[in-house]
Amino acid sequence: MSDENTTILVLNSVKKIKGFKINRKRIRLAIIAASTFLVILLLSLGGNYYLFKQYNSVNEQLAVLQAENAQQGNSNTIIRSEPGSEITPAGTNEQIETTPAAANSNGDGEVKDEIEDIYAGDSDSRLVSIQNLDHQTSLNGLELLVRFNLTKVPDDEIISGFLVVVASTTDNLSPFVSWPEVDLNEDGTVIDIYAGESFSMRQLTQKSGRIMLDDPASSFKYFRIYVYDTIGTLMMRKTVPITD
């Protein structure tokens, strides 16, 4: 008998016999297809159940975390005080007495701000002096113009050196700017004096400088004129407050 086809004989009232042919290969394919579908269905159901369990677990963890955060927030609102301290309830108009950070010797409780002495460190020279000093601001306070005469004691000796005009500003990023533009320390002192404006005179030389602010919202406070000799020694320092 062939492996591919099977013949089944069915008796019909003994008078007539009908035959049916069944393909075994097709039956096997149908069984394999049905089994595969069943396996896929079972895997899908199992995966969905697993995801459902994970979702419920995550929701439970979120609920626990929210409850813990709410409890912690409530505990932070509790006012704690040290023994012997007084607490003023919220919503009352009672004022709390405070001790000033510093009081003067008279005991009046007023705190006095320390005033900077901008003239501390200024020095005169027996060789040079500044005459006819004039300054003014323009461009809505963005520009500072400084003009002066640098003079020396009358004699036949020629004196040479360098000078720098440094202006103090309210700009936190650039608290000091200069003419000419030179490198400055944090306190406004000159790093390289040889980058300043040079001079060589027998009696008098006229100087005129222009300084600009980096920040339009800032303003000038005062300016200083530094005069050095040729070997870098400071001969004179003069501080001038801005008057306009």
PDB file of C-alpha atoms in Angstrom:
ATOM      1  CA  MET A   1       0.000   0.000   0.000  1.00  0.00           C
ATOM      2  CA  SER A   2       1.313   3.452  -0.958  1.00  0.00           C
ATOM      3  CA  ASP A   3       2.441   5.754   1.847  1.00  0.00           C
ATOM      4  CA  GLU A   4       0.846   8.817   0.230  1.00  0.00           C
ATOM      5  CA  ASN A   5      -2.767   7.689  -0.282  1.00  0.00           C
ATOM      6  CA  THR A   6      -5.114   5.430   1.711  1.00  0.00           C
ATOM      7  CA  THR A   7      -8.349   4.155   0.365  1.00  0.00           C
ATOM      8  CA  ILE A   8     -11.288   3.691   2.756  1.00  0.00           C
ATOM      9  CA  LEU A   9     -14.239   1.619   1.698  1.00  0.00           C
ATOM     10  CA  VAL A  10     -17.631   2.533   3.113  1.00  0.00           C
ATOM     11  CA  LEU A  11     -20.520   0.112   2.722  1.00  0.00           C
ATOM     12  CA  ASN A  12     -23.752   1.791   1.738  1.00  0.00           C
ATOM     13  CA  SER A  13     -26.757  -0.527   2.215  1.00  0.00           C
ATOM     14  CA  VAL A  14     -24.639  -3.419   0.993  1.00  0.00           C
ATOM     15  CA  LYS A  15     -25.683  -2.593  -2.524  1.00  0.00           C
ATOM     16  CA  LYS A  16     -23.115   0.020  -3.372  1.00  0.00           C
ATOM     17  CA  ILE A  17     -19.588   0.692  -2.082  1.00  0.00           C
ATOM     18  CA  LYS A  18     -18.169   4.247  -2.031  1.00  0.00           C
ATOM     19  CA  GLY A  19     -14.453   5.002  -1.795  1.00  0.00           C
ATOM     20  CA  PHE A  20     -12.595   8.029  -0.238  1.00  0.00           C
ATOM     21  CA  LYS A  21      -8.947   8.863  -0.654  1.00  0.00           C
ATOM     22  CA  ILE A  22      -7.106  10.511   2.279  1.00  0.00           C
ATOM     23  CA  ASN A  23      -3.674  12.162   1.819  1.00  0.00           C
ATOM     24  CA  ARG A  24      -1.543  11.368   4.897  1.00  0.00           C
ATOM     25  CA  LYS A  25       0.983  14.080   4.098  1.00  0.00           C
ATOM     26  CA  ARG A  26      -1.717  16.732   4.237  1.00  0.00           C
ATOM     27  CA  ILE A  27      -2.985  15.360   7.544  1.00  0.00           C
ATOM     28  CA  ARG A  28       0.481  15.626   9.059  1.00  0.00           C
ATOM     29  CA  LEU A  29       0.859  19.208   7.814  1.00  0.00           C
ATOM     30  CA  ALA A  30      -2.522  20.118   9.312  1.00  0.00           C
ATOM     31  CA  ILE A  31      -1.545  18.600  12.666  1.00  0.00           C
ATOM     32  CA  ILE A  32       1.805  20.446  12.671  1.00  0.00           C
ATOM     33  CA  ALA A  33       0.107  23.754  11.807  1.00  0.00           C
ATOM     34  CA  ALA A  34      -2.489  23.299  14.534  1.00  0.00           C
ATOM     35  CA  SER A  35       0.191  22.437  17.094  1.00  0.00           C
ATOM     36  CA  THR A  36       2.270  25.474  16.133  1.00  0.00           C
ATOM     37  CA  PHE A  37      -0.734  27.761  16.444  1.00  0.00           C
ATOM     38  CA  LEU A  38      -1.558  26.297  19.846  1.00  0.00           C
ATOM     39  CA  VAL A  39       2.027  26.805  21.081  1.00  0.00           C
ATOM     40  CA  ILE A  40       2.058  30.418  19.876  1.00  0.00           C
ATOM     41  CA  LEU A  41      -1.296  31.043  21.548  1.00  0.00           C
ATOM     42  CA  LEU A  42      -0.081  29.605  24.841  1.00  0.00           C
ATOM     43  CA  LEU A  43       3.125  31.689  24.696  1.00  0.00           C
ATOM     44  CA  SER A  44       1.143  34.829  23.959  1.00  0.00           C
ATOM     45  CA  LEU A  45      -1.207  34.203  26.858  1.00  0.00           C
ATOM     46  CA  GLY A  46       1.744  33.538  29.167  1.00  0.00           C
ATOM     47  CA  GLY A  47       3.533  36.720  28.070  1.00  0.00           C
ATOM     48  CA  ASN A  48       0.425  38.819  28.594  1.00  0.00           C
ATOM     49  CA  TYR A  49      -0.049  37.366  32.059  1.00  0.00           C
ATOM     50  CA  TYR A  50       3.580  38.099  32.951  1.00  0.00           C
ATOM     51  CA  LEU A  51       3.287  41.729  31.759  1.00  0.00           C
ATOM     52  CA  PHE A  52       0.064  42.098  33.725  1.00  0.00           C
ATOM     53  CA  LYS A  53       1.774  40.905  36.905  1.00  0.00           C
ATOM     54  CA  GLN A  54       4.724  43.272  36.313  1.00  0.00           C
ATOM     55  CA  TYR A  55       2.355  46.201  35.775  1.00  0.00           C
ATOM     56  CA  ASN A  56       0.553  45.506  39.027  1.00  0.00           C
ATOM     57  CA  SER A  57       3.886  45.194  40.856  1.00  0.00           C
ATOM     58  CA  VAL A  58       5.101  48.561  39.524  1.00  0.00           C
ATOM     59  CA  ASN A  59       1.848  50.242  40.536  1.00  0.00           C
ATOM     60  CA  GLU A  60       2.160  48.844  44.040  1.00  0.00           C
ATOM     61  CA  GLN A  61       5.742  50.137  44.342  1.00  0.00           C
ATOM     62  CA  LEU A  62       4.696  53.603  43.128  1.00  0.00           C
ATOM     63  CA  ALA A  63       1.888  53.695  45.657  1.00  0.00           C
ATOM     64  CA  VAL A  64       4.305  52.802  48.470  1.00  0.00           C
ATOM     65  CA  LEU A  65       6.797  55.492  47.367  1.00  0.00           C
ATOM     66  CA  GLN A  66       4.078  58.145  47.175  1.00  0.00           C
ATOM     67  CA  ALA A  67       2.895  57.258  50.660  1.00  0.00           C
ATOM     68  CA  GLU A  68       6.455  57.453  52.021  1.00  0.00           C
ATOM     69  CA  ASN A  69       7.066  60.828  50.332  1.00  0.00           C
ATOM     70  CA  ALA A  70       3.824  62.220  51.705  1.00  0.00           C
ATOM     71  CA  GLN A  71       4.728  61.034  55.202  1.00  0.00           C
ATOM     72  CA  GLN A  72       8.216  62.547  54.923  1.00  0.00           C
ATOM     73  CA  GLY A  73       6.790  65.883  53.706  1.00  0.00           C
ATOM     74  CA  ASN A  74       4.459  66.021  56.677  1.00  0.00           C
ATOM     75  CA  SER A  75       7.321  65.327  59.082  1.00  0.00           C
ATOM     76  CA  ASN A  76       9.365  68.186  57.595  1.00  0.00           C
ATOM     77  CA  THR A  77       6.642  70.689  58.482  1.00  0.00           C
ATOM     78  CA  ILE A  78       6.996  69.956  62.178  1.00  0.00           C
ATOM     79  CA  ILE A  79       8.742  72.856  63.942  1.00  0.00           C
ATOM     80  CA  ARG A  80      11.507  71.704  66.223  1.00  0.00           C
ATOM     81  CA  SER A  81      13.146  73.900  68.823  1.00  0.00           C
ATOM     82  CA  GLU A  82      16.093  73.607  71.096  1.00  0.00           C
ATOM     83  CA  PRO A  83      15.528  73.589  74.862  1.00  0.00           C
ATOM     84  CA  GLY A  84      15.051  77.116  76.167  1.00  0.00           C
ATOM     85  CA  SER A  85      14.153  78.627  72.768  1.00  0.00           C
ATOM     86  CA  GLU A  86      10.849  80.283  71.943  1.00  0.00           C
ATOM     87  CA  ILE A  87       8.794  79.625  68.840  1.00  0.00           C
ATOM     88  CA  THR A  88       6.354  82.147  67.433  1.00  0.00           C
ATOM     89  CA  PRO A  89       3.300  80.391  65.925  1.00  0.00           C
ATOM     90  CA  ALA A  90       2.719  81.009  62.246  1.00  0.00           C
ATOM     91  CA  GLY A  91       0.135  83.660  61.412  1.00  0.00           C
ATOM     92  CA  THR A  92       0.793  85.825  64.482  1.00  0.00           C
ATOM     93  CA  ASN A  93       1.951  89.415  64.298  1.00  0.00           C
ATOM     94  CA  GLU A  94       4.325  89.109  67.230  1.00  0.00           C
ATOM     95  CA  GLN A  95       7.780  90.295  66.250  1.00  0.00           C
ATOM     96  CA  ILE A  96      10.867  88.302  67.110  1.00  0.00           C
ATOM     97  CA  GLU A  97      13.716  90.172  68.728  1.00  0.00           C
ATOM     98  CA  THR A  98      16.983  89.721  66.946  1.00  0.00           C
ATOM     99  CA  THR A  99      20.484  90.591  67.957  1.00  0.00           C
ATOM    100  CA  PRO A 100      22.370  92.759  65.435  1.00  0.00           C
ATOM    101  CA  ALA A 101      25.425  91.211  63.865  1.00  0.00           C
ATOM    102  CA  ALA A 102      27.594  93.991  65.200  1.00  0.00           C
ATOM    103  CA  ALA A 103      27.011  96.990  67.448  1.00  0.00           C
ATOM    104  CA  ASN A 104      29.084 100.068  68.059  1.00  0.00           C
ATOM    105  CA  SER A 105      30.661 100.942  71.392  1.00  0.00           C
ATOM    106  CA  ASN A 106      27.722 103.180  72.348  1.00  0.00           C
ATOM    107  CA  GLY A 107      25.399 100.197  72.409  1.00  0.00           C
ATOM    108  CA  ASP A 108      22.791 101.748  70.109  1.00  0.00           C
ATOM    109  CA  GLY A 109      22.631  98.584  67.991  1.00  0.00           C
ATOM    110  CA  GLU A 110      23.392 100.325  64.711  1.00  0.00           C
ATOM    111  CA  VAL A 111      25.669  98.517  62.280  1.00  0.00           C
ATOM    112  CA  LYS A 112      28.030 100.838  60.473  1.00  0.00           C
ATOM    113  CA  ASP A 113      29.384  99.803  57.093  1.00  0.00           C
ATOM    114  CA  GLU A 114      33.094  99.954  56.719  1.00  0.00           C
ATOM    115  CA  ILE A 115      33.966 102.816  54.370  1.00  0.00           C
ATOM    116  CA  GLU A 116      36.786 102.116  51.947  1.00  0.00           C
ATOM    117  CA  ASP A 117      39.636 104.607  52.153  1.00  0.00           C
ATOM    118  CA  ILE A 118      40.369 105.021  48.455  1.00  0.00           C
ATOM    119  CA  TYR A 119      43.238 107.408  49.195  1.00  0.00           C
ATOM    120  CA  ALA A 120      45.187 104.919  51.311  1.00  0.00           C
ATOM    121  CA  GLY A 121      48.416 104.140  49.509  1.00  0.00           C
ATOM    122  CA  ASP A 122      48.609 107.386  47.529  1.00  0.00           C
ATOM    123  CA  SER A 123      52.073 108.903  47.409  1.00  0.00           C
ATOM    124  CA  ASP A 124      53.688 112.073  46.059  1.00  0.00           C
ATOM    125  CA  SER A 125      57.040 112.426  44.352  1.00  0.00           C
ATOM    126  CA  ARG A 126      59.772 114.995  44.679  1.00  0.00           C
ATOM    127  CA  LEU A 127      60.525 114.661  40.973  1.00  0.00           C
ATOM    128  CA  VAL A 128      57.108 114.752  39.270  1.00  0.00           C
ATOM    129  CA  SER A 129      53.646 116.157  39.944  1.00  0.00           C
ATOM    130  CA  ILE A 130      50.275 116.355  38.225  1.00  0.00           C
ATOM    131  CA  GLN A 131      48.893 119.720  37.172  1.00  0.00           C
ATOM    132  CA  ASN A 132      45.668 120.891  35.481  1.00  0.00           C
ATOM    133  CA  LEU A 133      43.916 117.561  36.144  1.00  0.00           C
ATOM    134  CA  ASP A 134      40.481 117.358  34.540  1.00  0.00           C
ATOM    135  CA  HIS A 135      38.058 114.500  33.946  1.00  0.00           C
ATOM    136  CA  GLN A 136      34.532 114.031  32.633  1.00  0.00           C
ATOM    137  CA  THR A 137      32.152 111.212  31.668  1.00  0.00           C
ATOM    138  CA  SER A 138      30.200 111.000  28.430  1.00  0.00           C
ATOM    139  CA  LEU A 139      28.012 108.579  26.462  1.00  0.00           C
ATOM    140  CA  ASN A 140      25.618 108.256  29.426  1.00  0.00           C
ATOM    141  CA  GLY A 141      28.468 107.453  31.777  1.00  0.00           C
ATOM    142  CA  LEU A 142      30.075 104.752  29.609  1.00  0.00           C
ATOM    143  CA  GLU A 143      33.152 106.825  28.743  1.00  0.00           C
ATOM    144  CA  LEU A 144      35.677 108.467  31.073  1.00  0.00           C
ATOM    145  CA  LEU A 145      38.006 111.148  29.701  1.00  0.00           C
ATOM    146  CA  VAL A 146      41.058 112.141  31.770  1.00  0.00           C
ATOM    147  CA  ARG A 147      43.415 115.038  30.912  1.00  0.00           C
ATOM    148  CA  PHE A 148      46.387 116.345  32.895  1.00  0.00           C
ATOM    149  CA  ASN A 149      49.908 117.741  32.684  1.00  0.00           C
ATOM    150  CA  LEU A 150      52.772 115.699  34.104  1.00  0.00           C
ATOM    151  CA  THR A 151      55.449 118.136  35.295  1.00  0.00           C
ATOM    152  CA  LYS A 152      58.833 117.787  36.993  1.00  0.00           C
ATOM    153  CA  VAL A 153      61.146 119.912  39.080  1.00  0.00           C
ATOM    154  CA  PRO A 154      62.716 122.504  36.705  1.00  0.00           C
ATOM    155  CA  ASP A 155      66.263 121.522  35.848  1.00  0.00           C
ATOM    156  CA  ASP A 156      68.166 120.373  32.829  1.00  0.00           C
ATOM    157  CA  GLU A 157      67.805 116.658  33.552  1.00  0.00           C
ATOM    158  CA  ILE A 158      65.410 114.646  31.358  1.00  0.00           C
ATOM    159  CA  ILE A 159      63.171 112.178  33.188  1.00  0.00           C
ATOM    160  CA  SER A 160      61.470 109.196  31.540  1.00  0.00           C
ATOM    161  CA  GLY A 161      59.072 106.495  32.620  1.00  0.00           C
ATOM    162  CA  PHE A 162      55.600 105.023  32.207  1.00  0.00           C
ATOM    163  CA  LEU A 163      52.143 105.911  33.488  1.00  0.00           C
ATOM    164  CA  VAL A 164      48.806 104.080  33.693  1.00  0.00           C
ATOM    165  CA  VAL A 165      45.341 105.389  34.571  1.00  0.00           C
ATOM    166  CA  VAL A 166      43.210 102.705  36.308  1.00  0.00           C
ATOM    167  CA  ALA A 167      39.476 103.288  36.896  1.00  0.00           C
ATOM    168  CA  SER A 168      37.398 101.434  39.503  1.00  0.00           C
ATOM    169  CA  THR A 169      33.884 100.421  38.382  1.00  0.00           C
ATOM    170  CA  THR A 170      30.741  98.781  39.769  1.00  0.00           C
ATOM    171  CA  ASP A 171      31.086  95.938  37.256  1.00  0.00           C
ATOM    172  CA  ASN A 172      31.650  92.680  39.174  1.00  0.00           C
ATOM    173  CA  LEU A 173      33.191  90.996  36.123  1.00  0.00           C
ATOM    174  CA  SER A 174      35.533  93.894  35.294  1.00  0.00           C
ATOM    175  CA  PRO A 175      35.963  95.898  38.515  1.00  0.00           C
ATOM    176  CA  PHE A 176      39.003  97.724  37.086  1.00  0.00           C
ATOM    177  CA  VAL A 177      39.681  99.056  33.573  1.00  0.00           C
ATOM    178  CA  SER A 178      42.660 101.067  32.429  1.00  0.00           C
ATOM    179  CA  TRP A 179      44.224 103.403  29.897  1.00  0.00           C
ATOM    180  CA  PRO A 180      46.212 102.203  28.130  1.00  0.00           C
ATOM    181  CA  GLU A 181      44.784  98.677  28.327  1.00  0.00           C
ATOM    182  CA  VAL A 182      47.198  96.683  30.497  1.00  0.00           C
ATOM    183  CA  ASP A 183      46.963  93.522  32.579  1.00  0.00           C
ATOM    184  CA  LEU A 184      45.759  94.239  36.121  1.00  0.00           C
ATOM    185  CA  ASN A 185      45.700  92.356  39.398  1.00  0.00           C
ATOM    186  CA  GLU A 186      42.449  91.767  41.273  1.00  0.00           C
ATOM    187  CA  ASP A 187      43.088  94.875  43.391  1.00  0.00           C
ATOM    188  CA  GLY A 188      43.640  97.064  40.310  1.00  0.00           C
ATOM    189  CA  THR A 189      47.428  97.264  40.516  1.00  0.00           C
ATOM    190  CA  VAL A 190      49.415  97.090  37.288  1.00  0.00           C
ATOM    191  CA  ILE A 191      51.102  93.805  36.360  1.00  0.00           C
ATOM    192  CA  ASP A 192      53.273  94.970  33.452  1.00  0.00           C
ATOM    193  CA  ILE A 193      54.135  98.647  33.850  1.00  0.00           C
ATOM    194  CA  TYR A 194      56.118  98.627  30.586  1.00  0.00           C
ATOM    195  CA  ALA A 195      52.818  98.243  28.701  1.00  0.00           C
ATOM    196  CA  GLY A 196      51.720 101.645  30.012  1.00  0.00           C
ATOM    197  CA  GLU A 197      51.946 105.071  28.372  1.00  0.00           C
ATOM    198  CA  SER A 198      55.572 106.102  28.063  1.00  0.00           C
ATOM    199  CA  PHE A 199      56.835 109.645  28.669  1.00  0.00           C
ATOM    200  CA  SER A 200      60.139 111.478  28.431  1.00  0.00           C
ATOM    201  CA  MET A 201      60.290 115.145  29.428  1.00  0.00           C
ATOM    202  CA  ARG A 202      62.558 117.880  30.594  1.00  0.00           C
ATOM    203  CA  GLN A 203      59.810 119.879  32.344  1.00  0.00           C
ATOM    204  CA  LEU A 204      56.239 119.118  31.200  1.00  0.00           C
ATOM    205  CA  THR A 205      54.237 116.663  29.097  1.00  0.00           C
ATOM    206  CA  GLN A 206      50.513 116.673  28.367  1.00  0.00           C
ATOM    207  CA  LYS A 207      48.498 113.433  28.616  1.00  0.00           C
ATOM    208  CA  SER A 208      44.935 112.591  27.664  1.00  0.00           C
ATOM    209  CA  GLY A 209      43.327 109.164  28.226  1.00  0.00           C
ATOM    210  CA  ARG A 210      39.991 107.551  27.392  1.00  0.00           C
ATOM    211  CA  ILE A 211      38.500 104.600  29.353  1.00  0.00           C
ATOM    212  CA  MET A 212      35.320 102.694  28.374  1.00  0.00           C
ATOM    213  CA  LEU A 213      33.085 100.487  30.541  1.00  0.00           C
ATOM    214  CA  ASP A 214      32.559  96.867  29.520  1.00  0.00           C
ATOM    215  CA  ASP A 215      29.032  96.674  30.979  1.00  0.00           C
ATOM    216  CA  PRO A 216      26.567  99.482  30.073  1.00  0.00           C
ATOM    217  CA  ALA A 217      24.717  98.853  33.366  1.00  0.00           C
ATOM    218  CA  SER A 218      27.805  99.646  35.479  1.00  0.00           C
ATOM    219  CA  SER A 219      29.381 102.990  36.359  1.00  0.00           C
ATOM    220  CA  PHE A 220      32.720 104.542  37.338  1.00  0.00           C
ATOM    221  CA  LYS A 221      33.643 105.008  41.020  1.00  0.00           C
ATOM    222  CA  TYR A 222      37.108 106.608  40.960  1.00  0.00           C
ATOM    223  CA  PHE A 223      40.383 106.498  39.014  1.00  0.00           C
ATOM    224  CA  ARG A 224      44.067 106.348  39.934  1.00  0.00           C
ATOM    225  CA  ILE A 225      47.126 107.626  38.124  1.00  0.00           C
ATOM    226  CA  TYR A 226      50.244 105.473  38.499  1.00  0.00           C
ATOM    227  CA  VAL A 227      53.631 106.962  37.502  1.00  0.00           C
ATOM    228  CA  TYR A 228      56.695 104.675  37.251  1.00  0.00           C
ATOM    229  CA  ASP A 229      60.304 105.324  36.342  1.00  0.00           C
ATOM    230  CA  THR A 230      62.143 103.394  33.641  1.00  0.00           C
ATOM    231  CA  ILE A 231      63.188 100.581  35.996  1.00  0.00           C
ATOM    232  CA  GLY A 232      59.596  99.974  37.215  1.00  0.00           C
ATOM    233  CA  THR A 233      59.713 101.799  40.557  1.00  0.00           C
ATOM    234  CA  LEU A 234      56.460 103.523  41.561  1.00  0.00           C
ATOM    235  CA  MET A 235      57.176 107.250  41.742  1.00  0.00           C
ATOM    236  CA  MET A 236      53.670 108.553  42.442  1.00  0.00           C
ATOM    237  CA  ARG A 237      50.080 107.358  42.893  1.00  0.00           C
ATOM    238  CA  LYS A 238      47.130 109.730  42.896  1.00  0.00           C
ATOM    239  CA  THR A 239      43.457 108.766  43.444  1.00  0.00           C
ATOM    240  CA  VAL A 240      40.620 110.958  42.142  1.00  0.00           C
ATOM    241  CA  PRO A 241      36.889 110.313  42.785  1.00  0.00           C
ATOM    242  CA  ILE A 242      34.432 110.675  39.900  1.00  0.00           C
ATOM    243  CA  THR A 243      32.506 113.904  40.397  1.00  0.00           C
ATOM    244  CA  ASP A 244      30.055 113.754  37.494  1.00  0.00           C
TER     245      ASP A 244
END
